[in-house]
């Protein structure tokens, strides 16, 4: 039986949710991945990124195509099937459509039909910048004659994300007029296909992720087939991500998720049989851990999760994590610390900087695995 869908509220923020995990670490601007891997040279593909592997304090460097060699038969990769939306739409402020242009980032659809949105200014290069949301009652004129009215902040006292009501079907609006969200570190706009993973499945109601579940991006159909041939299994779930806005460094907001009964069964069976559960992305961790009880038993669940995974809370199901490289103040690092430990995480990120790994959604990836126990040979 799935857990009921509940109305989203503000995310639970533990006392240390804003505690930087990687104090003093700076990422040079030139380490931002500006275009997808397949656009960096002739003959390149999505899987032409690097793979850093951490096992405790031990760090090794590989090509992503070597992932099958890092896993073993019986391991389960938990993947997010949420499709990325063309969630950015250009509009004009004012009931009559004034001269001020803004970009609306549609983040999450609430149970009452309203959308959590972020308004952003646009610079001459077409790159968006943060701007305060509101005030209440502000009207944004959208393409096709649609109108969006801001009603209240998503979190009382916060200015960035607002609940807003549109007088049109938003999924249809995005499909016709939207484009993928992009930030200033990228070189140019990309087609929506560049932001879909091999695991993406369209949702019947048009729901999806405002920003790509990017840890799954380097996978190709051929690599998936190779992993399956080696005995690695895949367990699908869905979590629709909202806008992260790298400038804000905020804890994650509530997000809609679903863990199907077949995935819960597969995860529990794998754990019982000694297999390792490796989440592909922080979104997969959030969804899976939200469906687990205190003993780590996973049950089918669907609804909203406001779970924030920290070292203090710990992880109950996940043994490992495949993820991108996150900015030093990003709240995602609290989750990585829960999986890897702070010392191991700092060691890995120092290695990533030394080896000039690339950051962000088109960048390189980091596989965190449990530390292998020492094998003692007795004569």
Short mmCIF file of C-alpha atoms in Angstrom, two decimals:
data_model
loop_
_atom_site.label_atom_id
_atom_site.label_comp_id
_atom_site.label_asym_id
_atom_site.label_seq_id
_atom_site.Cartn_x
_atom_site.Cartn_y
_atom_site.Cartn_z
CA UNK A 1 0.00 0.00 0.00
CA UNK A 2 1.47 3.35 -0.98
CA UNK A 3 1.77 6.18 1.50
CA UNK A 4 -0.85 8.90 0.90
CA UNK A 5 -0.06 12.11 -0.94
CA UNK A 6 0.14 15.05 1.44
CA UNK A 7 0.29 18.79 0.92
CA UNK A 8 3.92 20.05 0.64
CA UNK A 9 5.25 22.26 3.39
CA UNK A 10 8.62 23.82 4.06
CA UNK A 11 11.48 21.35 4.23
CA UNK A 12 12.56 20.19 7.64
CA UNK A 13 15.85 21.91 8.27
CA UNK A 14 18.06 20.24 10.86
CA UNK A 15 20.09 22.52 13.09
CA UNK A 16 23.20 21.93 11.03
CA UNK A 17 21.52 22.13 7.58
CA UNK A 18 23.50 25.24 6.65
CA UNK A 19 26.77 23.94 8.07
CA UNK A 20 29.36 23.95 5.28
CA UNK A 21 30.82 20.47 4.80
CA UNK A 22 33.79 21.62 2.72
CA UNK A 23 34.94 24.76 4.52
CA UNK A 24 37.59 26.71 2.62
CA UNK A 25 37.27 24.73 -0.62
CA UNK A 26 37.09 26.88 -3.75
CA UNK A 27 36.22 25.63 -7.24
CA UNK A 28 37.88 27.63 -10.07
CA UNK A 29 35.48 28.90 -12.71
CA UNK A 30 37.36 27.05 -15.44
CA UNK A 31 36.29 23.73 -13.91
CA UNK A 32 32.64 24.35 -14.80
CA UNK A 33 31.44 22.04 -17.57
CA UNK A 34 30.11 24.52 -20.13
CA UNK A 35 28.74 22.09 -22.73
CA UNK A 36 27.69 18.41 -22.71
CA UNK A 37 30.45 15.82 -23.07
CA UNK A 38 29.33 14.84 -26.58
CA UNK A 39 29.97 18.40 -27.79
CA UNK A 40 33.59 18.58 -26.63
CA UNK A 41 35.08 16.90 -29.68
CA UNK A 42 34.37 14.61 -32.63
CA UNK A 43 33.39 11.06 -31.81
CA UNK A 44 32.59 11.80 -28.18
CA UNK A 45 29.53 10.51 -26.38
CA UNK A 46 27.64 11.09 -23.16
CA UNK A 47 29.81 8.55 -21.38
CA UNK A 48 33.00 10.47 -22.22
CA UNK A 49 33.28 11.85 -18.71
CA UNK A 50 35.58 10.88 -15.91
CA UNK A 51 34.69 8.76 -12.91
CA UNK A 52 36.26 9.30 -9.51
CA UNK A 53 35.76 6.36 -7.14
CA UNK A 54 35.95 6.70 -3.35
CA UNK A 55 36.20 3.77 -0.97
CA UNK A 56 36.77 5.40 2.38
CA UNK A 57 40.02 7.36 2.14
CA UNK A 58 41.07 5.49 -1.02
CA UNK A 59 40.43 7.45 -4.23
CA UNK A 60 40.98 6.20 -7.78
CA UNK A 61 40.38 7.73 -11.20
CA UNK A 62 38.68 6.09 -14.18
CA UNK A 63 36.71 6.68 -17.35
CA UNK A 64 32.95 6.44 -16.83
CA UNK A 65 32.88 3.49 -19.25
CA UNK A 66 34.80 1.56 -16.57
CA UNK A 67 31.83 1.70 -14.18
CA UNK A 68 30.99 -2.01 -14.70
CA UNK A 69 34.43 -2.89 -13.33
CA UNK A 70 33.66 -1.02 -10.10
CA UNK A 71 30.43 -2.93 -9.43
CA UNK A 72 29.69 -6.61 -8.98
CA UNK A 73 26.92 -9.10 -9.61
CA UNK A 74 24.07 -8.60 -7.15
CA UNK A 75 24.54 -4.85 -6.86
CA UNK A 76 21.49 -2.71 -7.58
CA UNK A 77 21.58 0.72 -9.18
CA UNK A 78 18.57 2.79 -8.06
CA UNK A 79 17.68 5.25 -10.84
CA UNK A 80 15.33 8.22 -11.13
CA UNK A 81 12.98 8.02 -14.13
CA UNK A 82 11.73 11.62 -13.89
CA UNK A 83 11.83 13.43 -17.23
CA UNK A 84 13.23 16.96 -17.39
CA UNK A 85 10.77 19.71 -18.24
CA UNK A 86 11.33 22.73 -20.45
CA UNK A 87 10.71 24.67 -17.24
CA UNK A 88 11.96 28.17 -18.19
CA UNK A 89 9.55 30.59 -19.87
CA UNK A 90 10.08 34.26 -20.73
CA UNK A 91 7.42 36.70 -19.59
CA UNK A 92 6.77 40.38 -18.93
CA UNK A 93 5.79 42.01 -15.66
CA UNK A 94 2.52 43.84 -15.18
CA UNK A 95 -1.12 43.19 -15.95
CA UNK A 96 -0.73 44.88 -19.32
CA UNK A 97 2.59 43.27 -20.12
CA UNK A 98 5.13 46.00 -19.39
CA UNK A 99 8.63 46.41 -20.71
CA UNK A 100 10.44 44.55 -17.92
CA UNK A 101 11.33 41.04 -19.07
CA UNK A 102 11.71 38.19 -16.61
CA UNK A 103 12.25 34.45 -16.90
CA UNK A 104 9.92 32.23 -14.90
CA UNK A 105 11.34 28.96 -13.63
CA UNK A 106 8.43 26.58 -12.95
CA UNK A 107 9.62 24.43 -10.06
CA UNK A 108 6.89 22.24 -8.59
CA UNK A 109 3.14 21.77 -9.00
CA UNK A 110 1.24 21.68 -5.71
CA UNK A 111 -1.80 19.57 -4.91
CA UNK A 112 -4.04 22.62 -5.32
CA UNK A 113 -2.88 23.30 -8.89
CA UNK A 114 -0.61 26.19 -8.01
CA UNK A 115 3.04 26.17 -9.04
CA UNK A 116 6.09 27.09 -7.01
CA UNK A 117 7.96 29.50 -9.30
CA UNK A 118 11.15 31.52 -9.30
CA UNK A 119 11.40 34.82 -11.17
CA UNK A 120 14.80 35.71 -12.62
CA UNK A 121 16.24 38.72 -14.42
CA UNK A 122 17.92 38.33 -17.82
CA UNK A 123 21.30 39.76 -18.80
CA UNK A 124 22.29 40.74 -22.38
CA UNK A 125 23.77 37.26 -22.98
CA UNK A 126 20.44 35.64 -22.21
CA UNK A 127 21.71 34.26 -18.90
CA UNK A 128 19.40 34.62 -15.91
CA UNK A 129 20.26 36.19 -12.55
CA UNK A 130 18.53 35.84 -9.18
CA UNK A 131 15.92 38.46 -8.30
CA UNK A 132 13.59 38.80 -5.31
CA UNK A 133 10.16 37.32 -5.84
CA UNK A 134 6.85 39.05 -5.22
CA UNK A 135 5.11 41.16 -4.25
CA UNK A 136 1.82 39.39 -3.64
CA UNK A 137 -0.50 39.95 -6.56
CA UNK A 138 2.29 40.57 -9.08
CA UNK A 139 1.16 39.59 -12.57
CA UNK A 140 3.46 38.02 -15.15
CA UNK A 141 2.26 37.93 -18.75
CA UNK A 142 3.30 34.70 -20.43
CA UNK A 143 3.38 33.67 -24.11
CA UNK A 144 0.09 32.86 -25.80
CA UNK A 145 -1.84 35.33 -23.65
CA UNK A 146 -1.50 33.35 -20.42
CA UNK A 147 -1.25 35.07 -17.05
CA UNK A 148 0.57 34.08 -13.86
CA UNK A 149 -0.29 35.71 -10.50
CA UNK A 150 2.03 35.44 -7.49
CA UNK A 151 0.14 34.65 -4.29
CA UNK A 152 2.48 33.91 -1.37
CA UNK A 153 6.06 32.83 -0.62
CA UNK A 154 6.67 29.10 -0.62
CA UNK A 155 8.38 29.56 2.75
CA UNK A 156 7.13 32.46 4.92
CA UNK A 157 9.74 35.21 5.03
CA UNK A 158 11.73 33.86 2.07
CA UNK A 159 11.76 35.85 -1.17
CA UNK A 160 12.93 33.46 -3.87
CA UNK A 161 10.21 30.87 -4.54
CA UNK A 162 6.53 31.83 -4.61
CA UNK A 163 3.29 29.97 -5.00
CA UNK A 164 1.61 31.28 -8.14
CA UNK A 165 -1.53 30.46 -10.08
CA UNK A 166 -1.65 30.33 -13.89
CA UNK A 167 -4.82 30.68 -15.95
CA UNK A 168 -3.65 27.99 -18.34
CA UNK A 169 -2.44 24.38 -18.23
CA UNK A 170 1.24 24.77 -17.33
CA UNK A 171 2.51 21.45 -18.83
CA UNK A 172 1.06 22.46 -22.21
CA UNK A 173 2.55 25.96 -21.85
CA UNK A 174 5.99 24.51 -21.13
CA UNK A 175 5.75 22.05 -24.01
CA UNK A 176 5.01 24.89 -26.45
CA UNK A 177 7.01 27.84 -25.13
CA UNK A 178 9.46 26.50 -22.55
CA UNK A 179 13.15 25.73 -22.68
CA UNK A 180 15.45 23.95 -20.23
CA UNK A 181 16.68 25.90 -17.23
CA UNK A 182 20.31 26.90 -17.56
CA UNK A 183 22.69 28.92 -15.44
CA UNK A 184 25.56 31.28 -16.21
CA UNK A 185 28.34 28.67 -16.15
CA UNK A 186 26.98 27.03 -19.33
CA UNK A 187 28.02 28.32 -22.74
CA UNK A 188 24.69 28.35 -24.56
CA UNK A 189 21.14 27.01 -24.61
CA UNK A 190 20.81 23.29 -25.28
CA UNK A 191 17.86 21.31 -26.69
CA UNK A 192 15.66 19.56 -24.16
CA UNK A 193 17.05 16.21 -25.33
CA UNK A 194 20.43 17.17 -23.85
CA UNK A 195 18.77 17.24 -20.43
CA UNK A 196 17.03 13.86 -20.61
CA UNK A 197 18.68 10.73 -19.26
CA UNK A 198 18.42 7.24 -20.72
CA UNK A 199 16.12 6.44 -17.77
CA UNK A 200 13.64 9.30 -18.41
CA UNK A 201 9.97 8.35 -18.78
CA UNK A 202 7.22 10.83 -19.62
CA UNK A 203 4.57 11.25 -16.93
CA UNK A 204 0.92 10.96 -18.00
CA UNK A 205 0.03 14.19 -16.18
CA UNK A 206 2.94 16.13 -17.69
CA UNK A 207 4.86 16.27 -14.40
CA UNK A 208 8.65 16.14 -14.36
CA UNK A 209 11.80 17.71 -13.01
CA UNK A 210 12.59 21.39 -13.26
CA UNK A 211 16.27 20.45 -13.38
CA UNK A 212 17.78 17.27 -14.77
CA UNK A 213 18.51 14.34 -12.42
CA UNK A 214 22.01 14.70 -13.80
CA UNK A 215 23.82 11.73 -12.21
CA UNK A 216 22.10 9.48 -14.74
CA UNK A 217 23.15 11.56 -17.75
CA UNK A 218 26.40 9.70 -18.64
CA UNK A 219 24.63 6.34 -18.96
CA UNK A 220 24.02 5.00 -22.45
CA UNK A 221 21.88 2.08 -23.57
CA UNK A 222 25.05 0.11 -24.34
CA UNK A 223 26.47 0.68 -20.87
CA UNK A 224 23.18 -0.31 -19.23
CA UNK A 225 23.19 -3.52 -21.28
CA UNK A 226 26.76 -4.30 -20.21
CA UNK A 227 25.93 -3.76 -16.55
CA UNK A 228 22.90 -6.04 -16.79
CA UNK A 229 25.00 -8.70 -18.51
CA UNK A 230 27.37 -8.61 -15.53
CA UNK A 231 24.55 -9.18 -13.03
CA UNK A 232 23.97 -5.59 -11.93
CA UNK A 233 20.27 -4.83 -11.56
CA UNK A 234 18.34 -1.56 -11.99
CA UNK A 235 15.57 -0.41 -9.67
CA UNK A 236 13.48 2.55 -10.92
CA UNK A 237 11.77 5.19 -8.82
CA UNK A 238 10.62 8.74 -9.47
CA UNK A 239 11.38 12.03 -7.77
CA UNK A 240 10.48 15.25 -9.55
CA UNK A 241 13.17 17.78 -8.66
CA UNK A 242 12.48 21.45 -8.17
CA UNK A 243 14.81 24.33 -8.94
CA UNK A 244 18.07 24.16 -7.04
CA UNK A 245 19.47 27.59 -7.93
CA UNK A 246 23.16 27.16 -7.21
CA UNK A 247 23.38 30.76 -5.98
CA UNK A 248 21.07 30.18 -3.03
CA UNK A 249 22.64 27.18 -1.22
CA UNK A 250 19.30 26.34 0.33
CA UNK A 251 18.19 23.01 1.78
CA UNK A 252 15.95 21.05 -0.57
CA UNK A 253 12.24 21.87 -0.64
CA UNK A 254 9.51 19.22 -0.55
CA UNK A 255 9.40 17.20 -3.76
CA UNK A 256 6.94 14.69 -5.19
CA UNK A 257 8.17 11.08 -5.34
CA UNK A 258 7.07 7.51 -5.93
CA UNK A 259 8.76 4.24 -5.02
CA UNK A 260 6.83 1.39 -6.71
CA UNK A 261 6.18 -1.93 -5.02
CA UNK A 262 8.43 -3.79 -7.49
CA UNK A 263 11.37 -1.54 -6.61
CA UNK A 264 10.75 -1.94 -2.88
CA UNK A 265 10.73 -5.73 -3.32
CA UNK A 266 13.92 -5.73 -5.41
CA UNK A 267 15.77 -3.46 -2.96
CA UNK A 268 14.80 -5.54 0.07
CA UNK A 269 15.70 -8.79 -1.69
CA UNK A 270 19.08 -7.45 -2.77
CA UNK A 271 19.88 -6.27 0.76
CA UNK A 272 18.91 -9.64 2.17
CA UNK A 273 21.16 -11.35 -0.37
CA UNK A 274 24.21 -9.21 0.38
CA UNK A 275 23.97 -6.95 -2.65
CA UNK A 276 24.94 -3.30 -2.46
CA UNK A 277 22.38 -0.56 -3.09
CA UNK A 278 23.97 2.27 -5.10
CA UNK A 279 21.77 5.31 -5.72
CA UNK A 280 22.25 7.13 -9.01
CA UNK A 281 21.94 10.70 -7.82
CA UNK A 282 20.94 12.48 -4.62
CA UNK A 283 17.32 12.42 -5.83
CA UNK A 284 17.31 8.63 -5.73
CA UNK A 285 18.70 8.69 -2.19
CA UNK A 286 16.00 11.12 -1.04
CA UNK A 287 13.18 9.07 -2.52
CA UNK A 288 14.46 5.67 -1.37
CA UNK A 289 15.28 6.82 2.16
CA UNK A 290 11.84 8.46 2.37
CA UNK A 291 10.24 5.06 1.74
CA UNK A 292 12.32 3.18 4.34
CA UNK A 293 11.49 2.49 7.95
CA UNK A 294 13.97 2.72 10.83
CA UNK A 295 15.22 -0.82 10.11
CA UNK A 296 15.94 0.04 6.48
CA UNK A 297 13.02 -1.95 5.07
CA UNK A 298 11.61 -0.21 1.99
CA UNK A 299 7.89 -0.12 1.25
CA UNK A 300 5.99 1.27 -1.70
CA UNK A 301 5.36 4.95 -1.11
CA UNK A 302 4.12 7.98 -3.02
CA UNK A 303 3.53 11.59 -2.11
CA UNK A 304 5.74 14.44 -0.95
CA UNK A 305 9.04 14.14 0.87
CA UNK A 306 10.65 16.85 2.94
CA UNK A 307 13.47 14.58 4.10
CA UNK A 308 16.90 16.18 4.43
CA UNK A 309 19.59 13.49 4.75
CA UNK A 310 22.44 14.52 7.04
CA UNK A 311 25.25 12.76 8.89
CA UNK A 312 23.18 12.91 12.08
CA UNK A 313 20.16 11.29 10.42
CA UNK A 314 22.30 8.87 8.42
CA UNK A 315 21.26 6.56 5.59
CA UNK A 316 19.27 3.39 6.25
CA UNK A 317 19.17 1.73 2.84
CA UNK A 318 21.79 3.17 0.53
CA UNK A 319 25.29 1.68 0.55
CA UNK A 320 26.79 3.84 -2.19
CA UNK A 321 26.09 6.86 -4.34
CA UNK A 322 26.90 7.92 -7.88
CA UNK A 323 26.67 11.70 -8.13
CA UNK A 324 28.09 14.77 -9.78
CA UNK A 325 30.45 17.23 -8.15
CA UNK A 326 28.67 19.79 -6.00
CA UNK A 327 29.57 23.33 -5.04
CA UNK A 328 31.27 23.57 -1.62
CA UNK A 329 28.24 25.19 0.06
CA UNK A 330 25.55 23.05 -1.58
CA UNK A 331 23.18 21.31 0.83
CA UNK A 332 23.60 18.09 -1.21
CA UNK A 333 26.99 17.68 0.47
CA UNK A 334 25.24 16.94 3.76
CA UNK A 335 23.88 13.81 2.11
CA UNK A 336 27.27 12.90 0.65
CA UNK A 337 28.77 13.28 4.10
CA UNK A 338 26.14 10.88 5.47
CA UNK A 339 27.19 8.27 2.90
CA UNK A 340 30.97 8.78 2.81
CA UNK A 341 31.94 10.60 6.01
CA UNK A 342 33.41 14.08 6.17
CA UNK A 343 37.11 13.15 6.06
CA UNK A 344 36.66 10.88 3.03
CA UNK A 345 34.56 13.50 1.26
CA UNK A 346 37.17 16.21 1.79
CA UNK A 347 39.87 13.87 0.50
CA UNK A 348 37.85 13.08 -2.63
CA UNK A 349 37.10 16.72 -3.42
CA UNK A 350 40.73 17.68 -2.97
CA UNK A 351 41.59 14.95 -5.48
CA UNK A 352 38.92 16.21 -7.88
CA UNK A 353 40.44 19.68 -7.80
CA UNK A 354 43.97 18.35 -8.20
CA UNK A 355 42.92 16.27 -11.22
CA UNK A 356 40.82 19.11 -12.74
CA UNK A 357 37.50 17.29 -12.73
CA UNK A 358 34.58 19.21 -14.22
CA UNK A 359 31.63 20.38 -12.11
CA UNK A 360 27.86 20.74 -12.67
CA UNK A 361 25.28 18.81 -14.70
CA UNK A 362 27.46 18.25 -17.77
CA UNK A 363 30.54 17.45 -15.72
CA UNK A 364 32.34 14.43 -14.31
CA UNK A 365 30.93 12.02 -11.73
CA UNK A 366 31.85 10.61 -8.35
CA UNK A 367 31.12 7.06 -7.19
CA UNK A 368 31.08 6.57 -3.42
CA UNK A 369 31.31 2.93 -2.38
CA UNK A 370 31.68 1.27 1.02
CA UNK A 371 35.22 0.80 2.21
CA UNK A 372 36.39 -2.72 1.40
CA UNK A 373 37.30 -4.79 4.48
CA UNK A 374 40.85 -6.00 4.73
CA UNK A 375 41.33 -9.64 3.74
CA UNK A 376 43.62 -11.55 6.08
CA UNK A 377 45.22 -14.73 4.70
CA UNK A 378 45.97 -17.39 7.31
CA UNK A 379 48.55 -19.95 6.31
#
